[in-house]
PDB file of C-alpha atoms in Angstrom:
ATOM      1  CA  UNK A   1       6.185 -16.634  -0.379  1.00  0.00           C
ATOM      2  CA  UNK A   2       2.846 -14.590  -0.127  1.00  0.00           C
ATOM      3  CA  UNK A   3       2.706 -13.615   3.440  1.00  0.00           C
ATOM      4  CA  UNK A   4      -0.515 -12.126   3.211  1.00  0.00           C
ATOM      5  CA  UNK A   5      -3.050 -13.345   1.048  1.00  0.00           C
ATOM      6  CA  UNK A   6      -6.011 -12.264   0.072  1.00  0.00           C
ATOM      7  CA  UNK A   7      -8.271 -15.161  -1.372  1.00  0.00           C
ATOM      8  CA  UNK A   8     -10.970 -13.880  -2.848  1.00  0.00           C
ATOM      9  CA  UNK A   9     -10.132 -11.704  -5.777  1.00  0.00           C
ATOM     10  CA  UNK A  10     -14.049 -10.215  -6.294  1.00  0.00           C
ATOM     11  CA  UNK A  11     -17.054 -10.040  -4.101  1.00  0.00           C
ATOM     12  CA  UNK A  12     -20.082  -8.984  -5.171  1.00  0.00           C
ATOM     13  CA  UNK A  13     -23.469  -7.971  -2.359  1.00  0.00           C
ATOM     14  CA  UNK A  14     -26.666  -6.188  -2.933  1.00  0.00           C
ATOM     15  CA  UNK A  15     -26.683  -3.059  -1.580  1.00  0.00           C
ATOM     16  CA  UNK A  16     -27.793  -2.582   2.451  1.00  0.00           C
ATOM     17  CA  UNK A  17     -26.283  -5.753   2.944  1.00  0.00           C
ATOM     18  CA  UNK A  18     -23.325  -6.752   4.959  1.00  0.00           C
ATOM     19  CA  UNK A  19     -19.681  -7.025   2.749  1.00  0.00           C
ATOM     20  CA  UNK A  20     -17.732  -9.235   4.063  1.00  0.00           C
ATOM     21  CA  UNK A  21     -13.296  -9.229   3.161  1.00  0.00           C
ATOM     22  CA  UNK A  22     -11.191 -11.816   4.248  1.00  0.00           C
ATOM     23  CA  UNK A  23      -7.222 -11.621   5.132  1.00  0.00           C
ATOM     24  CA  UNK A  24      -4.917 -14.250   6.103  1.00  0.00           C
ATOM     25  CA  UNK A  25      -1.494 -13.718   7.175  1.00  0.00           C
ATOM     26  CA  UNK A  26       1.630 -16.690   7.651  1.00  0.00           C
ATOM     27  CA  UNK A  27       3.728 -14.380   9.762  1.00  0.00           C
ATOM     28  CA  UNK A  28       4.125 -14.359  13.429  1.00  0.00           C
ATOM     29  CA  UNK A  29       5.597 -11.088  13.753  1.00  0.00           C
ATOM     30  CA  UNK A  30       2.973  -9.080  12.175  1.00  0.00           C
ATOM     31  CA  UNK A  31       1.508  -6.884  14.644  1.00  0.00           C
ATOM     32  CA  UNK A  32      -0.478  -4.424  13.056  1.00  0.00           C
ATOM     33  CA  UNK A  33      -2.710  -4.621  10.252  1.00  0.00           C
ATOM     34  CA  UNK A  34      -4.707  -2.235   8.044  1.00  0.00           C
ATOM     35  CA  UNK A  35      -7.189  -1.998   5.047  1.00  0.00           C
ATOM     36  CA  UNK A  36      -7.045   0.242   2.509  1.00  0.00           C
ATOM     37  CA  UNK A  37      -9.402   0.901  -0.807  1.00  0.00           C
ATOM     38  CA  UNK A  38      -8.496   1.976  -3.260  1.00  0.00           C
ATOM     39  CA  UNK A  39     -10.583   3.584  -6.501  1.00  0.00           C
ATOM     40  CA  UNK A  40      -9.632   3.189 -10.152  1.00  0.00           C
ATOM     41  CA  UNK A  41      -6.642   5.911 -11.151  1.00  0.00           C
ATOM     42  CA  UNK A  42      -6.054   6.817  -7.957  1.00  0.00           C
ATOM     43  CA  UNK A  43      -3.909   5.760  -4.664  1.00  0.00           C
ATOM     44  CA  UNK A  44      -4.581   3.567  -1.832  1.00  0.00           C
ATOM     45  CA  UNK A  45      -6.687   5.090   0.899  1.00  0.00           C
ATOM     46  CA  UNK A  46      -6.231   4.359   4.601  1.00  0.00           C
ATOM     47  CA  UNK A  47      -9.775   2.836   5.645  1.00  0.00           C
ATOM     48  CA  UNK A  48      -9.169   1.026   9.495  1.00  0.00           C
ATOM     49  CA  UNK A  49      -6.518  -0.393  11.349  1.00  0.00           C
ATOM     50  CA  UNK A  50      -6.103  -2.958  14.398  1.00  0.00           C
ATOM     51  CA  UNK A  51      -3.221  -3.753  16.621  1.00  0.00           C
ATOM     52  CA  UNK A  52      -2.687  -7.500  17.285  1.00  0.00           C
ATOM     53  CA  UNK A  53      -3.431  -6.429  20.944  1.00  0.00           C
ATOM     54  CA  UNK A  54      -7.025  -6.403  19.769  1.00  0.00           C
ATOM     55  CA  UNK A  55      -9.307  -8.388  18.551  1.00  0.00           C
ATOM     56  CA  UNK A  56     -11.795  -5.696  17.211  1.00  0.00           C
ATOM     57  CA  UNK A  57     -11.804  -1.525  16.039  1.00  0.00           C
ATOM     58  CA  UNK A  58     -15.217  -0.222  14.531  1.00  0.00           C
ATOM     59  CA  UNK A  59     -15.070   2.351  12.670  1.00  0.00           C
ATOM     60  CA  UNK A  60     -18.891   3.549  11.579  1.00  0.00           C
ATOM     61  CA  UNK A  61     -20.075   1.344   9.206  1.00  0.00           C
ATOM     62  CA  UNK A  62     -16.233  -0.435   9.160  1.00  0.00           C
ATOM     63  CA  UNK A  63     -15.466  -3.113  11.548  1.00  0.00           C
ATOM     64  CA  UNK A  64     -12.168  -5.393  11.382  1.00  0.00           C
ATOM     65  CA  UNK A  65     -12.005  -8.447  13.322  1.00  0.00           C
ATOM     66  CA  UNK A  66      -8.725 -10.453  14.015  1.00  0.00           C
ATOM     67  CA  UNK A  67      -8.037 -13.685  15.155  1.00  0.00           C
ATOM     68  CA  UNK A  68      -4.477 -13.945  15.965  1.00  0.00           C
ATOM     69  CA  UNK A  69      -4.243 -17.423  16.515  1.00  0.00           C
ATOM     70  CA  UNK A  70      -5.841 -18.374  12.742  1.00  0.00           C
ATOM     71  CA  UNK A  71      -3.741 -15.662  11.871  1.00  0.00           C
ATOM     72  CA  UNK A  72      -6.995 -14.245  10.437  1.00  0.00           C
ATOM     73  CA  UNK A  73      -8.508 -11.238  10.036  1.00  0.00           C
ATOM     74  CA  UNK A  74     -11.780  -9.958   8.174  1.00  0.00           C
ATOM     75  CA  UNK A  75     -12.972  -6.434   7.354  1.00  0.00           C
ATOM     76  CA  UNK A  76     -16.620  -5.955   7.642  1.00  0.00           C
ATOM     77  CA  UNK A  77     -18.654  -3.037   6.085  1.00  0.00           C
ATOM     78  CA  UNK A  78     -22.380  -2.548   6.856  1.00  0.00           C
ATOM     79  CA  UNK A  79     -24.858  -1.649   5.425  1.00  0.00           C
ATOM     80  CA  UNK A  80     -22.448  -1.554   1.998  1.00  0.00           C
ATOM     81  CA  UNK A  81     -23.260   1.108  -0.527  1.00  0.00           C
ATOM     82  CA  UNK A  82     -22.549   1.540  -4.174  1.00  0.00           C
ATOM     83  CA  UNK A  83     -19.845   4.160  -3.430  1.00  0.00           C
ATOM     84  CA  UNK A  84     -17.989   1.365  -1.430  1.00  0.00           C
ATOM     85  CA  UNK A  85     -17.177  -0.692  -4.799  1.00  0.00           C
ATOM     86  CA  UNK A  86     -13.561  -0.153  -5.044  1.00  0.00           C
ATOM     87  CA  UNK A  87     -10.420  -3.072  -4.814  1.00  0.00           C
ATOM     88  CA  UNK A  88      -9.316  -3.186  -0.887  1.00  0.00           C
ATOM     89  CA  UNK A  89      -6.289  -4.297   0.097  1.00  0.00           C
ATOM     90  CA  UNK A  90      -5.246  -5.950   3.399  1.00  0.00           C
ATOM     91  CA  UNK A  91      -1.851  -5.200   4.330  1.00  0.00           C
ATOM     92  CA  UNK A  92       1.063  -5.581   7.616  1.00  0.00           C
ATOM     93  CA  UNK A  93       3.695  -5.002   9.719  1.00  0.00           C
ATOM     94  CA  UNK A  94       5.794  -5.815  11.597  1.00  0.00           C
ATOM     95  CA  UNK A  95       7.263  -5.064  15.400  1.00  0.00           C
ATOM     96  CA  UNK A  96      10.362  -3.943  13.999  1.00  0.00           C
ATOM     97  CA  UNK A  97       9.332  -2.798  10.110  1.00  0.00           C
ATOM     98  CA  UNK A  98       7.682   0.499  11.792  1.00  0.00           C
ATOM     99  CA  UNK A  99       5.398   1.443   8.650  1.00  0.00           C
ATOM    100  CA  UNK A 100       6.878  -0.541   5.606  1.00  0.00           C
ATOM    101  CA  UNK A 101       3.803  -2.495   4.857  1.00  0.00           C
ATOM    102  CA  UNK A 102       3.135  -5.928   3.337  1.00  0.00           C
ATOM    103  CA  UNK A 103      -0.204  -6.095   0.973  1.00  0.00           C
ATOM    104  CA  UNK A 104      -2.042  -8.698   0.051  1.00  0.00           C
ATOM    105  CA  UNK A 105      -3.067  -9.093  -3.200  1.00  0.00           C
ATOM    106  CA  UNK A 106      -6.494  -6.831  -2.714  1.00  0.00           C
ATOM    107  CA  UNK A 107     -10.082  -8.065  -3.105  1.00  0.00           C
ATOM    108  CA  UNK A 108     -12.432  -6.085  -6.126  1.00  0.00           C
ATOM    109  CA  UNK A 109     -15.834  -5.526  -4.064  1.00  0.00           C
ATOM    110  CA  UNK A 110     -19.063  -4.986  -6.031  1.00  0.00           C
ATOM    111  CA  UNK A 111     -21.649  -3.377  -4.483  1.00  0.00           C
ATOM    112  CA  UNK A 112     -24.884  -3.212  -6.396  1.00  0.00           C
ATOM    113  CA  UNK A 113     -27.733  -1.295  -6.266  1.00  0.00           C
TER     114      UNK A 113
ATOM    115  CA  UNK B   1      -3.618  20.650   1.520  1.00  0.00           C
ATOM    116  CA  UNK B   2      -1.462  19.294  -1.009  1.00  0.00           C
ATOM    117  CA  UNK B   3      -1.771  15.592  -1.025  1.00  0.00           C
ATOM    118  CA  UNK B   4       1.255  12.912  -2.130  1.00  0.00           C
ATOM    119  CA  UNK B   5       1.531  13.964  -5.921  1.00  0.00           C
ATOM    120  CA  UNK B   6       3.620  11.890  -8.219  1.00  0.00           C
ATOM    121  CA  UNK B   7       4.801  12.575 -11.436  1.00  0.00           C
ATOM    122  CA  UNK B   8       4.747  11.766 -14.928  1.00  0.00           C
ATOM    123  CA  UNK B   9       1.201   9.940 -14.579  1.00  0.00           C
ATOM    124  CA  UNK B  10       2.022   7.763 -16.999  1.00  0.00           C
ATOM    125  CA  UNK B  11       5.877   6.550 -19.228  1.00  0.00           C
ATOM    126  CA  UNK B  12       6.645   4.829 -21.434  1.00  0.00           C
ATOM    127  CA  UNK B  13      10.327   2.880 -22.013  1.00  0.00           C
ATOM    128  CA  UNK B  14      11.897   0.647 -24.127  1.00  0.00           C
ATOM    129  CA  UNK B  15      14.086  -2.349 -22.584  1.00  0.00           C
ATOM    130  CA  UNK B  16      17.723  -1.287 -20.953  1.00  0.00           C
ATOM    131  CA  UNK B  17      16.833   2.670 -20.546  1.00  0.00           C
ATOM    132  CA  UNK B  18      16.303   4.260 -17.440  1.00  0.00           C
ATOM    133  CA  UNK B  19      13.646   5.852 -16.267  1.00  0.00           C
ATOM    134  CA  UNK B  20      13.381   8.551 -12.786  1.00  0.00           C
ATOM    135  CA  UNK B  21       9.948   9.207 -11.387  1.00  0.00           C
ATOM    136  CA  UNK B  22       9.532  12.093  -8.794  1.00  0.00           C
ATOM    137  CA  UNK B  23       7.429  12.475  -6.200  1.00  0.00           C
ATOM    138  CA  UNK B  24       6.457  15.313  -3.593  1.00  0.00           C
ATOM    139  CA  UNK B  25       4.936  13.958   0.073  1.00  0.00           C
ATOM    140  CA  UNK B  26       1.837  16.074   1.581  1.00  0.00           C
ATOM    141  CA  UNK B  27       2.532  19.016   3.285  1.00  0.00           C
ATOM    142  CA  UNK B  28       4.410  18.056   7.088  1.00  0.00           C
ATOM    143  CA  UNK B  29       5.565  14.536   6.398  1.00  0.00           C
ATOM    144  CA  UNK B  30       9.178  13.952   6.099  1.00  0.00           C
ATOM    145  CA  UNK B  31       9.708   9.968   4.997  1.00  0.00           C
ATOM    146  CA  UNK B  32       8.896   9.027   1.828  1.00  0.00           C
ATOM    147  CA  UNK B  33       8.035   5.185   0.602  1.00  0.00           C
ATOM    148  CA  UNK B  34       7.647   3.431  -3.008  1.00  0.00           C
ATOM    149  CA  UNK B  35       5.854   0.469  -4.102  1.00  0.00           C
ATOM    150  CA  UNK B  36       5.403  -1.411  -7.010  1.00  0.00           C
ATOM    151  CA  UNK B  37       2.342  -2.592  -8.003  1.00  0.00           C
ATOM    152  CA  UNK B  38       2.134  -5.402 -10.657  1.00  0.00           C
ATOM    153  CA  UNK B  39      -1.155  -5.617 -12.805  1.00  0.00           C
ATOM    154  CA  UNK B  40      -3.569  -7.711 -10.911  1.00  0.00           C
ATOM    155  CA  UNK B  41      -0.943  -7.415  -7.754  1.00  0.00           C
ATOM    156  CA  UNK B  42      -0.927  -5.590  -4.069  1.00  0.00           C
ATOM    157  CA  UNK B  43       1.801  -3.283  -4.101  1.00  0.00           C
ATOM    158  CA  UNK B  44       5.368  -4.680  -2.626  1.00  0.00           C
ATOM    159  CA  UNK B  45       7.220  -2.593  -0.671  1.00  0.00           C
ATOM    160  CA  UNK B  46      10.511  -1.188  -2.673  1.00  0.00           C
ATOM    161  CA  UNK B  47      12.507   1.230   0.081  1.00  0.00           C
ATOM    162  CA  UNK B  48      11.633   4.029   2.647  1.00  0.00           C
ATOM    163  CA  UNK B  49      13.658   7.340   2.765  1.00  0.00           C
ATOM    164  CA  UNK B  50      13.930   9.132   5.656  1.00  0.00           C
ATOM    165  CA  UNK B  51      16.054  12.659   6.481  1.00  0.00           C
ATOM    166  CA  UNK B  52      17.926  11.885   3.099  1.00  0.00           C
ATOM    167  CA  UNK B  53      18.674   8.749   3.969  1.00  0.00           C
ATOM    168  CA  UNK B  54      17.660   4.513   2.628  1.00  0.00           C
ATOM    169  CA  UNK B  55      16.575   2.925   5.746  1.00  0.00           C
ATOM    170  CA  UNK B  56      14.514   0.051   4.770  1.00  0.00           C
ATOM    171  CA  UNK B  57      14.454  -1.735   1.768  1.00  0.00           C
ATOM    172  CA  UNK B  58      12.406  -4.707   0.154  1.00  0.00           C
ATOM    173  CA  UNK B  59      13.399  -7.241  -1.867  1.00  0.00           C
ATOM    174  CA  UNK B  60      14.167  -5.373  -4.761  1.00  0.00           C
ATOM    175  CA  UNK B  61      17.782  -5.527  -6.863  1.00  0.00           C
ATOM    176  CA  UNK B  62      20.779  -2.393  -6.974  1.00  0.00           C
ATOM    177  CA  UNK B  63      18.841  -1.545 -10.541  1.00  0.00           C
ATOM    178  CA  UNK B  64      16.184  -0.075  -8.061  1.00  0.00           C
ATOM    179  CA  UNK B  65      17.677   2.890  -6.322  1.00  0.00           C
ATOM    180  CA  UNK B  66      16.296   6.645  -5.117  1.00  0.00           C
ATOM    181  CA  UNK B  67      17.394   9.927  -3.412  1.00  0.00           C
ATOM    182  CA  UNK B  68      15.372  11.899  -0.920  1.00  0.00           C
ATOM    183  CA  UNK B  69      16.093  15.830  -1.287  1.00  0.00           C
ATOM    184  CA  UNK B  70      16.519  18.435   2.005  1.00  0.00           C
ATOM    185  CA  UNK B  71      12.499  19.015   0.847  1.00  0.00           C
ATOM    186  CA  UNK B  72      11.586  15.673   1.629  1.00  0.00           C
ATOM    187  CA  UNK B  73      10.636  15.279  -2.170  1.00  0.00           C
ATOM    188  CA  UNK B  74      12.314  12.163  -3.480  1.00  0.00           C
ATOM    189  CA  UNK B  75      12.757  10.604  -6.869  1.00  0.00           C
ATOM    190  CA  UNK B  76      12.784   6.753  -7.738  1.00  0.00           C
ATOM    191  CA  UNK B  77      15.998   5.714 -10.465  1.00  0.00           C
ATOM    192  CA  UNK B  78      15.681   2.468 -12.440  1.00  0.00           C
ATOM    193  CA  UNK B  79      18.394   1.166 -14.885  1.00  0.00           C
ATOM    194  CA  UNK B  80      18.590  -1.285 -17.471  1.00  0.00           C
ATOM    195  CA  UNK B  81      14.542  -1.654 -17.582  1.00  0.00           C
ATOM    196  CA  UNK B  82      13.182  -4.840 -18.140  1.00  0.00           C
ATOM    197  CA  UNK B  83       9.864  -5.662 -19.097  1.00  0.00           C
ATOM    198  CA  UNK B  84       9.039  -7.275 -15.913  1.00  0.00           C
ATOM    199  CA  UNK B  85       9.452  -3.722 -14.339  1.00  0.00           C
ATOM    200  CA  UNK B  86       5.736  -2.365 -16.069  1.00  0.00           C
ATOM    201  CA  UNK B  87       4.008  -1.641 -13.463  1.00  0.00           C
ATOM    202  CA  UNK B  88       2.322   0.932 -11.203  1.00  0.00           C
ATOM    203  CA  UNK B  89       5.087   2.690  -9.212  1.00  0.00           C
ATOM    204  CA  UNK B  90       3.469   4.025  -5.797  1.00  0.00           C
ATOM    205  CA  UNK B  91       4.769   7.043  -3.767  1.00  0.00           C
ATOM    206  CA  UNK B  92       3.498   7.120   0.221  1.00  0.00           C
ATOM    207  CA  UNK B  93       4.178   9.689   2.707  1.00  0.00           C
ATOM    208  CA  UNK B  94       4.347   9.396   6.210  1.00  0.00           C
ATOM    209  CA  UNK B  95       5.301  11.739   9.432  1.00  0.00           C
ATOM    210  CA  UNK B  96       8.019  10.608  11.358  1.00  0.00           C
ATOM    211  CA  UNK B  97      10.118   7.221  10.801  1.00  0.00           C
ATOM    212  CA  UNK B  98       9.616   3.177  11.975  1.00  0.00           C
ATOM    213  CA  UNK B  99       5.958   4.331  13.604  1.00  0.00           C
ATOM    214  CA  UNK B 100       3.954   2.024  12.548  1.00  0.00           C
ATOM    215  CA  UNK B 101       0.776   3.605  13.601  1.00  0.00           C
ATOM    216  CA  UNK B 102       1.553   6.657  11.612  1.00  0.00           C
ATOM    217  CA  UNK B 103      -0.577   6.238   8.749  1.00  0.00           C
ATOM    218  CA  UNK B 104       0.544   6.114   4.856  1.00  0.00           C
ATOM    219  CA  UNK B 105      -0.731   8.289   2.241  1.00  0.00           C
ATOM    220  CA  UNK B 106      -0.577   7.215  -1.298  1.00  0.00           C
ATOM    221  CA  UNK B 107      -0.119   9.291  -4.600  1.00  0.00           C
ATOM    222  CA  UNK B 108      -2.174   8.283  -7.621  1.00  0.00           C
ATOM    223  CA  UNK B 109       0.999   6.566  -8.931  1.00  0.00           C
ATOM    224  CA  UNK B 110       3.221   6.383 -12.409  1.00  0.00           C
ATOM    225  CA  UNK B 111       2.035   4.108 -14.764  1.00  0.00           C
ATOM    226  CA  UNK B 112       5.389   2.938 -16.476  1.00  0.00           C
ATOM    227  CA  UNK B 113       5.136   0.695 -19.461  1.00  0.00           C
ATOM    228  CA  UNK B 114       8.519  -1.078 -20.689  1.00  0.00           C
ATOM    229  CA  UNK B 115       8.238  -2.166 -24.258  1.00  0.00           C
TER     230      UNK B 115
END
């Protein structure tokens, strides 16, 4: 069973607009959530994270929101840039799992100039 | 500062063969994790090594085994290859074990094709 789901396999937005990527999880033991970005022929790179004690974390153009009651998190990119075009993975880890991550299936973001 | 390096970058094997993939962690890191990423899916955790011991393991059969050396580098071995083992194998390194705040740094992966 998929414990972390990204239901949108792809997303296309115009440069300068907001990109919103969504992620749902089912395991209530998850308490730390991360977003990774992956370009072709490269490994995933860490983007931003959030602990379950928070509901929002910002880093420049990137903001992650966590809704624990809905078991939902989202990544907002404002403004979107063509260089943001990549596959974005949502990941989660649990209380006793250290940094062993459970990943979603990814969302391919395309930012059009 | 060298990041995580993996070798080889591509590999073609036939069913039933055995394969060994290698990983050198980022300088200063002592923990190595391996992930399998099938086409169109997210990475799936295989196992994690710290202090030369397997510390955590995902839902993978015993055909998948690993090793960590004193210099922290690591190998992933897969025996009796199946067509379904075709995937991108990612190595990730981090500092210390058991800290969820410790970010993983990934290599570019080894693309394994089983024919």
